[in-house]
PDB file of C-alpha atoms in Angstrom:
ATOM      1  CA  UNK M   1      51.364  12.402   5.412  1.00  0.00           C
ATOM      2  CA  UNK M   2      52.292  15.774   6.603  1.00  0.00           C
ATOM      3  CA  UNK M   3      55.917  16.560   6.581  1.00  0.00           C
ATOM      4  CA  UNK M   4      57.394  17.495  10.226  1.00  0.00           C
ATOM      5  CA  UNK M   5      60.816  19.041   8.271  1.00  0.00           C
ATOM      6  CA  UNK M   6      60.021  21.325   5.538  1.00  0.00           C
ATOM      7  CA  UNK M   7      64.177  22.007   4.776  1.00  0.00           C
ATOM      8  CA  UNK M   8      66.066  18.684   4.942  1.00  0.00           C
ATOM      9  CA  UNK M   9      68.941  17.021   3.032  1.00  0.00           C
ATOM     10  CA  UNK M  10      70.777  14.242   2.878  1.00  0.00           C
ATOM     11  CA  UNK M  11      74.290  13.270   2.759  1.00  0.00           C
ATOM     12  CA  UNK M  12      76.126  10.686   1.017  1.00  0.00           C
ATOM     13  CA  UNK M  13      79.848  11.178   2.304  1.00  0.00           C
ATOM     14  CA  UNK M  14      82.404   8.873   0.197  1.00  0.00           C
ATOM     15  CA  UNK M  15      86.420   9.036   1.027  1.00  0.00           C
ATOM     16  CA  UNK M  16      86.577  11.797  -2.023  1.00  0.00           C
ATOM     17  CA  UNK M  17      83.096  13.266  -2.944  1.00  0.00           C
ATOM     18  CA  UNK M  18      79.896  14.228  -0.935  1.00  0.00           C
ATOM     19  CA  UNK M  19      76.470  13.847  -3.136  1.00  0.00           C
ATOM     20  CA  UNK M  20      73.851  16.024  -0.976  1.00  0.00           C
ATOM     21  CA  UNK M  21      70.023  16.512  -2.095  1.00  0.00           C
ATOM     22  CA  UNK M  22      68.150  19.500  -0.590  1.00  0.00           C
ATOM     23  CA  UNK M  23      65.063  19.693  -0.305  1.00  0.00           C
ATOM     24  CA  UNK M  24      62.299  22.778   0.938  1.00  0.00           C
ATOM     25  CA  UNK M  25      59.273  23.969   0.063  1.00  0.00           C
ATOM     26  CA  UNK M  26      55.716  23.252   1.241  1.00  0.00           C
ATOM     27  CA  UNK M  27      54.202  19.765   0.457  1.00  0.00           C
ATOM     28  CA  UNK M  28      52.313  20.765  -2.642  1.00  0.00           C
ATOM     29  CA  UNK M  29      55.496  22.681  -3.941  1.00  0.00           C
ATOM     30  CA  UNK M  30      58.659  21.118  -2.872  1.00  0.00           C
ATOM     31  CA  UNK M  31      62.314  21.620  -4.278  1.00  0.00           C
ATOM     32  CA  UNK M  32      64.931  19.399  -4.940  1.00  0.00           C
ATOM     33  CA  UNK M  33      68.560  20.292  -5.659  1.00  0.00           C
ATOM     34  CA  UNK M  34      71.568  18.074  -5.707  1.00  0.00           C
ATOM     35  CA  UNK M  35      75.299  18.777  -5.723  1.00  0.00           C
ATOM     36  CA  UNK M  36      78.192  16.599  -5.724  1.00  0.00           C
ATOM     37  CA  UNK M  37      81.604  18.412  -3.626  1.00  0.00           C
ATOM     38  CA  UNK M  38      85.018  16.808  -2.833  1.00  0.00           C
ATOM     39  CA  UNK M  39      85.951  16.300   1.158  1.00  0.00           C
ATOM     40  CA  UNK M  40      89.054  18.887   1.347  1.00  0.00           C
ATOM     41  CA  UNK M  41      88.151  21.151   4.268  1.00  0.00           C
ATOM     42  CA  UNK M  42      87.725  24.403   2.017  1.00  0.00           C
ATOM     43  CA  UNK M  43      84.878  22.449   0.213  1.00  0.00           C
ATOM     44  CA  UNK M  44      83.079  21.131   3.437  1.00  0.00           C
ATOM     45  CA  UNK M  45      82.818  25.327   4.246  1.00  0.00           C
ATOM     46  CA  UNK M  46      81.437  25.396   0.950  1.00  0.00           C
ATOM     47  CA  UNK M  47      78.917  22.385   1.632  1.00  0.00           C
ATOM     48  CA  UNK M  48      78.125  24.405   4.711  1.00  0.00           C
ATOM     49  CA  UNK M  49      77.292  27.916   2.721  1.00  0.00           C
ATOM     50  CA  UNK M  50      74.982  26.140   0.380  1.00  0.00           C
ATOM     51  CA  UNK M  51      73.238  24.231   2.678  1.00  0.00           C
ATOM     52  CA  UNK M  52      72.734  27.740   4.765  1.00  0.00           C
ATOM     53  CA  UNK M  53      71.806  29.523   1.803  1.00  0.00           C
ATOM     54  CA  UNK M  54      68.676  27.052   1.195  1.00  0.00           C
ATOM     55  CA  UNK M  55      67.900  27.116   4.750  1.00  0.00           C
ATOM     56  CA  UNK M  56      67.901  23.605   5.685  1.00  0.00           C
ATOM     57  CA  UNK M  57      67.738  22.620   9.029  1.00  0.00           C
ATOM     58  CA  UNK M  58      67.831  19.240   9.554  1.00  0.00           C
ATOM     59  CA  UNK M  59      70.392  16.731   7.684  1.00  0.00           C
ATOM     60  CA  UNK M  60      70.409  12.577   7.499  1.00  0.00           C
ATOM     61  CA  UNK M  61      74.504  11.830   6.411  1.00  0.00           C
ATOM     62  CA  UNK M  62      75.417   7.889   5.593  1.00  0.00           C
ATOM     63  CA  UNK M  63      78.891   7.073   5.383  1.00  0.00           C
ATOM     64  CA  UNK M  64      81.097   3.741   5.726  1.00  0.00           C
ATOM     65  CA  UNK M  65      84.213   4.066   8.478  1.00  0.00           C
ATOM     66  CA  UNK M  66      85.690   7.628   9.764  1.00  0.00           C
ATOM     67  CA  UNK M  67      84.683   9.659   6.185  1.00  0.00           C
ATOM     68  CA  UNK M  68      81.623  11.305   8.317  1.00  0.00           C
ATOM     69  CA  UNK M  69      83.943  12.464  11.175  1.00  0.00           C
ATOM     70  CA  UNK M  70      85.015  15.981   9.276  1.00  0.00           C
ATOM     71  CA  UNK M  71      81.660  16.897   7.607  1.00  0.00           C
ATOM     72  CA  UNK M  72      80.300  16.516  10.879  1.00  0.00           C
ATOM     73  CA  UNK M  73      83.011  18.339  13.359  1.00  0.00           C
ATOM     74  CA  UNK M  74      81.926  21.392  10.542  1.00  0.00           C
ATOM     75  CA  UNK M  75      77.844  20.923  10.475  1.00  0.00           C
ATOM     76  CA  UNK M  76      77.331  19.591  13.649  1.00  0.00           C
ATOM     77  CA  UNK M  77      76.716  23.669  15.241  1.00  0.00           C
ATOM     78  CA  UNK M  78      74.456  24.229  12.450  1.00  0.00           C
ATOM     79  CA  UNK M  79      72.324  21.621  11.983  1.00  0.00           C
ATOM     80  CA  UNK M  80      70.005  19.011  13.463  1.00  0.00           C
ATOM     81  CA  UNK M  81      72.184  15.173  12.000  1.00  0.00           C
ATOM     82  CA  UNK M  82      71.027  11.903  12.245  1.00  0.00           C
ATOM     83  CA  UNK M  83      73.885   9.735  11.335  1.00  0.00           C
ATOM     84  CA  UNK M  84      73.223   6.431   9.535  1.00  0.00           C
ATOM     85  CA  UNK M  85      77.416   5.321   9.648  1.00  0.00           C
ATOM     86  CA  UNK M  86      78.413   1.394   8.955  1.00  0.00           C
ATOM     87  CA  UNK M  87      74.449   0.434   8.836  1.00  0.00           C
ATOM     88  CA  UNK M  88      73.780  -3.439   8.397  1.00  0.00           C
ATOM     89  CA  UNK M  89      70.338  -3.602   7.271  1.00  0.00           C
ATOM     90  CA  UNK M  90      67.920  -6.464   8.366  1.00  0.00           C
ATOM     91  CA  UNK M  91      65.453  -7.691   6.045  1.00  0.00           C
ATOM     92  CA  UNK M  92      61.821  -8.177   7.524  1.00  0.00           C
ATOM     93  CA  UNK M  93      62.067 -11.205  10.663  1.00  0.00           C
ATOM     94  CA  UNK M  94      65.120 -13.389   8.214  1.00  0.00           C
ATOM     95  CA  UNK M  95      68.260 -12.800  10.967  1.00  0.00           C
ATOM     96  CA  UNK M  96      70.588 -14.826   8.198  1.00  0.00           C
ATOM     97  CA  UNK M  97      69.566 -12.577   5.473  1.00  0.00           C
ATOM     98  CA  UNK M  98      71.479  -9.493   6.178  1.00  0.00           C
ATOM     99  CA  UNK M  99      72.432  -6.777   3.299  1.00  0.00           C
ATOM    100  CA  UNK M 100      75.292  -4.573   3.691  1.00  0.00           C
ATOM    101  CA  UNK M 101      75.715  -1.345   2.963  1.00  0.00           C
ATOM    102  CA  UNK M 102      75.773   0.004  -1.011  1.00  0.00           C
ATOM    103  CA  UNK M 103      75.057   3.082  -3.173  1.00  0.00           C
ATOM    104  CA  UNK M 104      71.692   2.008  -3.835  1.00  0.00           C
ATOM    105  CA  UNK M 105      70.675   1.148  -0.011  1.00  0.00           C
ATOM    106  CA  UNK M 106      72.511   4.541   1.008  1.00  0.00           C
ATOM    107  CA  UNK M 107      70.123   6.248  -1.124  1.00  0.00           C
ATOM    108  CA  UNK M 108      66.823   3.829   0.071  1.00  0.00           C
ATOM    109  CA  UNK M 109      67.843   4.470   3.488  1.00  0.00           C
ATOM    110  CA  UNK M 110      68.715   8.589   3.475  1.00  0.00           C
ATOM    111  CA  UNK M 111      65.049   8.277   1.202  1.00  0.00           C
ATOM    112  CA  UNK M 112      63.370   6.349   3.872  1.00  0.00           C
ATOM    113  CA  UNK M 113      64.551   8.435   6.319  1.00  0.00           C
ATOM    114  CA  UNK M 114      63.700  11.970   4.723  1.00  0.00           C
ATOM    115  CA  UNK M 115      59.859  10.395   4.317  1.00  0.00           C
ATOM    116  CA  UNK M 116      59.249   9.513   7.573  1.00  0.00           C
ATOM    117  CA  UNK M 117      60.404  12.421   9.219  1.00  0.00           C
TER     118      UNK M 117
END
């Protein structure tokens, strides 16, 4: 599968912490950092700095309720964001199987999302 963005990240945004994983690099050498930031505003410029200093260019951010609202009013001139906020995810064609929204499926899904694209 070829990749269509070689400088993505993803963004877990919590009420006091953001975990983001870069990654760049060509398909046969690709490079993965992660770093863990709280959500005062003088960190968020931070976030913004190191994400700029590994050139990414596109970013997928999952977050429950309003915590996405200020890491996006700071990234949103910078980067390309798909949001994945309050997801309810749908298992195969079962409507009364539905699984909310947890660590591990915030990490599937921002996963998911980073292969496909």
């Amino acid at each position: 599968m070829d990749a269509l963005y070689h400088r993505c990240a993803g963004l877990d945004v919590h009420a006091k912490t953001i975990v983001v994983c870069a990654l760049w690099g060509e398909e046969d050498h690709i490079q993965k950092e992660i770093e863990t930031l709280s959500t005062f505003t003088k960190n968020l410029f931070r976030l913004l700095k190191w994400l700029e200093d590994r050139e990414i260019t596109h970013l997928a951010m999952e977050s429950t309720g309003v915590y996405w609202k200020p890491v996006f009013n700071i990234l949103e001139d910078y980067f390309d964001i798909t949001l994945a906020v309050n997801v309810k995810i749908r298992m195969h064609n079962f409507d009364c199987i539905v699984m909310y929204k947890n660590d591990f499926m915030d990490n599937y899904v921002i996963k998911w999302w980073i292969v496909i694209t």
